């Protein structure tokens, strides 16, 4: 059963890709903004057993999303829900298939360890923000075990002082509930091992995207204040919605995402 479950999910992923790939290429050929990367991400999330839902109110204008980072499923769930373009480590660009797929969603690849490249990366991020696609950043810089937050790296947040267009920052708590520790990708676990483990996971995986109160970067003195404001909001949500928290008995209702 374990092997069958894995290969069923892999087949669903391939089918999702094929269903979205050809219309996406047609949209690109016609120089139209393609909705298909977002649709693919939503379908891919469901293919691996994830069921995403929204809690809170996503900002209905231009937004810059700052979220905690637990798993590669974060990208599928949040990308499918928001259509956001992600800021990702440049090593992903070299991954077979995955790197090309990420580029189709306008992913901005950055080299976090090369300090000399920061200025050019901020310029590239500023250019990306001139469109009206939401931009999402995981300011921890890597995945964690989900029980708390790693320090937020504020360097790329310099793009928001001032932003190239009017935009609000919205913190997002990606919440896997009681399954967090089981699906978290952290430590020395290879990417392939983690993916193979999650593809074999029994049952569905509920993930709640908790959209927290947005704020204006103009109200922040510098990028460190932006990072601290977003981190404090997400940390408070993690504490409030912990599976063993009494407050978890009074969580606000969450809205399932509509079919793609």
Short mmCIF file of C-alpha atoms in Angstrom, two decimals:
data_model
loop_
_atom_site.label_atom_id
_atom_site.label_comp_id
_atom_site.label_asym_id
_atom_site.label_seq_id
_atom_site.Cartn_x
_atom_site.Cartn_y
_atom_site.Cartn_z
CA UNK A 1 0.00 0.00 0.00
CA UNK A 2 2.83 2.40 0.82
CA UNK A 3 4.43 2.03 -2.59
CA UNK A 4 1.06 2.27 -4.34
CA UNK A 5 0.26 5.48 -2.47
CA UNK A 6 3.56 7.02 -3.52
CA UNK A 7 3.21 6.14 -7.17
CA UNK A 8 -0.44 7.24 -7.26
CA UNK A 9 0.61 10.66 -6.01
CA UNK A 10 3.49 10.84 -8.45
CA UNK A 11 1.09 9.98 -11.28
CA UNK A 12 -1.27 12.73 -10.09
CA UNK A 13 1.62 15.22 -10.08
CA UNK A 14 2.59 14.27 -13.65
CA UNK A 15 -1.03 14.53 -14.79
CA UNK A 16 -1.33 17.98 -13.18
CA UNK A 17 1.81 19.11 -14.97
CA UNK A 18 0.68 17.85 -18.36
CA UNK A 19 -2.77 19.39 -17.93
CA UNK A 20 -1.29 22.82 -17.19
CA UNK A 21 1.88 22.83 -19.28
CA UNK A 22 0.50 23.08 -22.80
CA UNK A 23 -2.01 25.89 -22.16
CA UNK A 24 0.71 27.71 -20.20
CA UNK A 25 3.07 27.54 -23.18
CA UNK A 26 0.28 28.78 -25.43
CA UNK A 27 -0.37 31.74 -23.11
CA UNK A 28 3.35 32.53 -23.18
CA UNK A 29 3.45 32.25 -26.96
CA UNK A 30 0.60 34.77 -27.18
CA UNK A 31 2.44 37.01 -24.67
CA UNK A 32 -0.44 36.79 -22.21
CA UNK A 33 -0.09 36.61 -18.44
CA UNK A 34 -0.49 32.92 -17.71
CA UNK A 35 -2.80 31.71 -14.90
CA UNK A 36 -1.50 28.16 -15.28
CA UNK A 37 1.47 28.18 -12.87
CA UNK A 38 -0.90 29.09 -10.03
CA UNK A 39 -3.34 26.39 -11.11
CA UNK A 40 -0.56 23.85 -11.33
CA UNK A 41 0.68 24.66 -7.82
CA UNK A 42 -2.84 24.25 -6.41
CA UNK A 43 -3.30 20.95 -8.22
CA UNK A 44 0.15 19.75 -7.19
CA UNK A 45 -0.66 20.45 -3.54
CA UNK A 46 -3.76 18.28 -3.78
CA UNK A 47 -1.81 15.62 -5.67
CA UNK A 48 0.57 15.11 -2.75
CA UNK A 49 -2.33 14.89 -0.29
CA UNK A 50 -2.37 18.49 0.98
CA UNK A 51 -5.65 20.34 1.48
CA UNK A 52 -5.08 24.07 1.85
CA UNK A 53 -7.52 26.49 3.44
CA UNK A 54 -7.39 30.16 4.31
CA UNK A 55 -7.87 31.74 7.73
CA UNK A 56 -7.94 35.51 8.07
CA UNK A 57 -8.29 37.98 5.26
CA UNK A 58 -5.75 38.14 2.42
CA UNK A 59 -5.08 41.74 1.45
CA UNK A 60 -7.00 42.52 -1.74
CA UNK A 61 -4.41 44.93 -3.11
CA UNK A 62 -0.73 44.59 -3.99
CA UNK A 63 1.03 42.58 -1.32
CA UNK A 64 4.43 41.37 -0.20
CA UNK A 65 4.06 38.16 1.81
CA UNK A 66 6.43 37.13 4.60
CA UNK A 67 5.89 33.57 5.85
CA UNK A 68 7.42 30.90 8.04
CA UNK A 69 8.95 27.98 6.18
CA UNK A 70 8.43 24.33 7.15
CA UNK A 71 8.26 22.25 3.97
CA UNK A 72 8.42 22.38 0.18
CA UNK A 73 4.63 21.98 0.37
CA UNK A 74 4.56 25.61 1.61
CA UNK A 75 5.25 26.74 -1.95
CA UNK A 76 2.53 24.57 -3.47
CA UNK A 77 -0.08 25.63 -0.93
CA UNK A 78 0.69 29.35 -0.82
CA UNK A 79 1.42 29.64 -4.53
CA UNK A 80 -1.87 27.96 -5.36
CA UNK A 81 -3.77 30.17 -2.93
CA UNK A 82 -2.21 33.53 -3.83
CA UNK A 83 -0.49 33.21 -7.20
CA UNK A 84 2.64 34.66 -5.60
CA UNK A 85 6.08 34.66 -7.16
CA UNK A 86 8.66 33.36 -4.69
CA UNK A 87 12.15 34.44 -3.76
CA UNK A 88 14.25 31.26 -3.65
CA UNK A 89 17.84 30.13 -3.26
CA UNK A 90 19.65 30.06 -6.59
CA UNK A 91 20.61 26.41 -6.10
CA UNK A 92 16.99 25.48 -6.87
CA UNK A 93 17.38 26.95 -10.36
CA UNK A 94 19.78 24.10 -11.15
CA UNK A 95 17.45 21.32 -9.99
CA UNK A 96 16.20 19.21 -12.93
CA UNK A 97 12.58 20.01 -13.87
CA UNK A 98 11.91 21.79 -10.55
CA UNK A 99 14.16 24.72 -11.46
CA UNK A 100 12.45 25.19 -14.82
CA UNK A 101 8.98 24.94 -13.26
CA UNK A 102 9.92 27.52 -10.63
CA UNK A 103 11.07 29.91 -13.36
CA UNK A 104 7.67 29.63 -15.05
CA UNK A 105 6.12 31.20 -11.95
CA UNK A 106 8.59 34.13 -12.14
CA UNK A 107 10.65 32.88 -9.19
CA UNK A 108 13.49 35.22 -8.30
CA UNK A 109 16.62 33.21 -7.54
CA UNK A 110 19.08 34.77 -5.09
CA UNK A 111 22.45 33.72 -3.68
CA UNK A 112 22.09 34.52 0.02
CA UNK A 113 25.70 33.65 0.87
CA UNK A 114 27.24 36.11 -1.63
CA UNK A 115 27.10 39.47 0.10
CA UNK A 116 28.56 41.23 -2.91
CA UNK A 117 25.55 40.22 -4.97
CA UNK A 118 23.00 41.79 -2.61
CA UNK A 119 22.67 45.09 -4.45
CA UNK A 120 21.93 43.38 -7.76
CA UNK A 121 19.46 41.02 -6.08
CA UNK A 122 17.55 43.92 -4.56
CA UNK A 123 17.44 45.60 -7.98
CA UNK A 124 16.08 42.39 -9.50
CA UNK A 125 13.48 42.09 -6.75
CA UNK A 126 12.49 45.73 -7.23
CA UNK A 127 11.99 45.08 -10.96
CA UNK A 128 9.89 41.99 -10.19
CA UNK A 129 7.66 44.03 -7.90
CA UNK A 130 6.79 46.47 -10.66
CA UNK A 131 4.27 43.92 -11.91
CA UNK A 132 1.14 43.19 -9.93
CA UNK A 133 1.95 39.59 -9.04
CA UNK A 134 2.22 39.13 -5.27
CA UNK A 135 5.75 38.42 -4.05
CA UNK A 136 6.44 35.91 -1.25
CA UNK A 137 9.60 35.60 0.80
CA UNK A 138 10.60 33.13 3.50
CA UNK A 139 12.80 35.40 5.63
CA UNK A 140 14.14 32.55 7.77
CA UNK A 141 16.18 31.63 4.71
CA UNK A 142 15.62 27.91 5.21
CA UNK A 143 13.07 25.47 6.60
CA UNK A 144 12.67 24.83 10.32
CA UNK A 145 11.03 22.12 12.42
CA UNK A 146 7.92 24.29 12.65
CA UNK A 147 7.82 24.48 16.45
CA UNK A 148 9.06 28.05 16.40
CA UNK A 149 10.86 30.52 14.17
CA UNK A 150 14.47 30.94 13.15
CA UNK A 151 15.84 34.51 13.03
CA UNK A 152 14.48 36.53 10.12
CA UNK A 153 17.14 37.74 7.67
CA UNK A 154 16.29 41.34 6.82
CA UNK A 155 18.74 42.01 3.96
CA UNK A 156 16.31 41.63 1.02
CA UNK A 157 13.67 43.65 2.85
CA UNK A 158 15.62 46.75 1.88
CA UNK A 159 13.59 46.62 -1.34
CA UNK A 160 10.60 47.85 0.69
CA UNK A 161 12.27 51.08 1.80
CA UNK A 162 10.71 52.54 -0.22
CA UNK A 163 8.90 49.90 -2.29
CA UNK A 164 8.85 50.41 -6.08
CA UNK A 165 5.03 50.54 -5.94
CA UNK A 166 2.41 50.93 -3.22
CA UNK A 167 2.31 47.63 -1.38
CA UNK A 168 1.38 46.31 2.05
CA UNK A 169 3.34 43.63 3.85
CA UNK A 170 1.25 40.70 5.07
CA UNK A 171 2.69 38.10 7.44
CA UNK A 172 1.44 34.55 6.83
CA UNK A 173 1.58 31.68 9.29
CA UNK A 174 1.71 28.38 7.38
CA UNK A 175 0.18 25.96 9.87
CA UNK A 176 0.21 22.16 9.54
CA UNK A 177 -1.27 21.66 13.01
CA UNK A 178 -0.43 18.38 14.71
CA UNK A 179 1.30 17.11 11.54
CA UNK A 180 3.99 19.81 11.62
CA UNK A 181 6.81 17.77 13.14
CA UNK A 182 6.06 14.81 10.88
CA UNK A 183 6.30 16.73 7.60
CA UNK A 184 8.94 19.35 8.46
CA UNK A 185 12.00 19.32 6.22
CA UNK A 186 14.99 20.34 8.30
CA UNK A 187 18.37 19.20 9.53
CA UNK A 188 20.41 17.02 7.18
CA UNK A 189 17.51 15.20 5.53
CA UNK A 190 18.06 15.19 1.74
CA UNK A 191 15.33 16.72 -0.42
CA UNK A 192 14.61 13.44 -2.18
CA UNK A 193 14.31 11.54 1.08
CA UNK A 194 11.87 14.08 2.49
CA UNK A 195 9.76 14.09 -0.68
CA UNK A 196 9.65 10.26 -0.79
CA UNK A 197 8.63 10.17 2.87
CA UNK A 198 5.80 12.70 2.44
CA UNK A 199 4.55 11.06 -0.75
CA UNK A 200 4.08 7.88 1.28
CA UNK A 201 2.27 9.62 4.12
CA UNK A 202 -1.11 8.09 4.94
CA UNK A 203 -4.19 10.27 4.75
CA UNK A 204 -4.58 13.89 3.78
CA UNK A 205 -2.47 16.76 5.06
CA UNK A 206 -4.42 19.81 6.24
CA UNK A 207 -2.54 23.09 5.92
CA UNK A 208 -4.02 26.38 7.07
CA UNK A 209 -2.69 29.61 5.62
CA UNK A 210 -3.24 32.16 8.38
CA UNK A 211 -3.18 35.63 6.84
CA UNK A 212 -2.30 38.05 9.62
CA UNK A 213 -2.80 41.80 9.88
CA UNK A 214 -1.00 43.61 7.02
CA UNK A 215 1.15 46.64 7.69
CA UNK A 216 2.67 49.48 5.69
CA UNK A 217 6.47 49.43 5.30
CA UNK A 218 6.36 53.22 5.41
CA UNK A 219 5.56 52.91 9.11
CA UNK A 220 8.83 51.07 9.75
CA UNK A 221 12.10 52.82 10.46
CA UNK A 222 14.24 50.24 8.66
CA UNK A 223 14.34 46.70 7.30
CA UNK A 224 15.08 45.24 10.74
CA UNK A 225 11.84 46.71 12.06
CA UNK A 226 9.96 45.17 9.11
CA UNK A 227 11.49 41.77 9.88
CA UNK A 228 10.76 42.05 13.61
CA UNK A 229 7.15 43.18 13.05
CA UNK A 230 6.40 40.24 10.74
CA UNK A 231 8.26 37.75 12.93
CA UNK A 232 6.42 38.84 16.07
CA UNK A 233 3.05 38.44 14.33
CA UNK A 234 3.85 34.94 13.03
CA UNK A 235 5.37 33.86 16.37
CA UNK A 236 2.20 34.98 18.17
CA UNK A 237 0.06 32.98 15.73
CA UNK A 238 2.23 29.87 16.20
CA UNK A 239 1.83 30.15 19.97
CA UNK A 240 -1.91 30.80 19.77
CA UNK A 241 -2.61 27.94 17.36
CA UNK A 242 -0.28 25.30 18.81
CA UNK A 243 -2.07 21.93 18.85
CA UNK A 244 -1.79 21.67 22.65
CA UNK A 245 -2.80 25.27 23.29
CA UNK A 246 -6.09 26.00 25.04
CA UNK A 247 -6.53 28.79 22.54
CA UNK A 248 -6.65 26.19 19.77
CA UNK A 249 -10.16 25.34 20.95
CA UNK A 250 -11.27 28.81 19.87
CA UNK A 251 -9.58 29.17 16.49
CA UNK A 252 -11.32 31.28 13.86
CA UNK A 253 -12.93 29.29 11.10
CA UNK A 254 -10.92 28.68 7.96
CA UNK A 255 -12.18 28.73 4.40
CA UNK A 256 -11.27 25.83 2.08
CA UNK A 257 -9.80 26.95 -1.22
CA UNK A 258 -12.18 26.63 -4.18
CA UNK A 259 -11.48 24.00 -6.84
CA UNK A 260 -8.99 25.10 -9.50
#
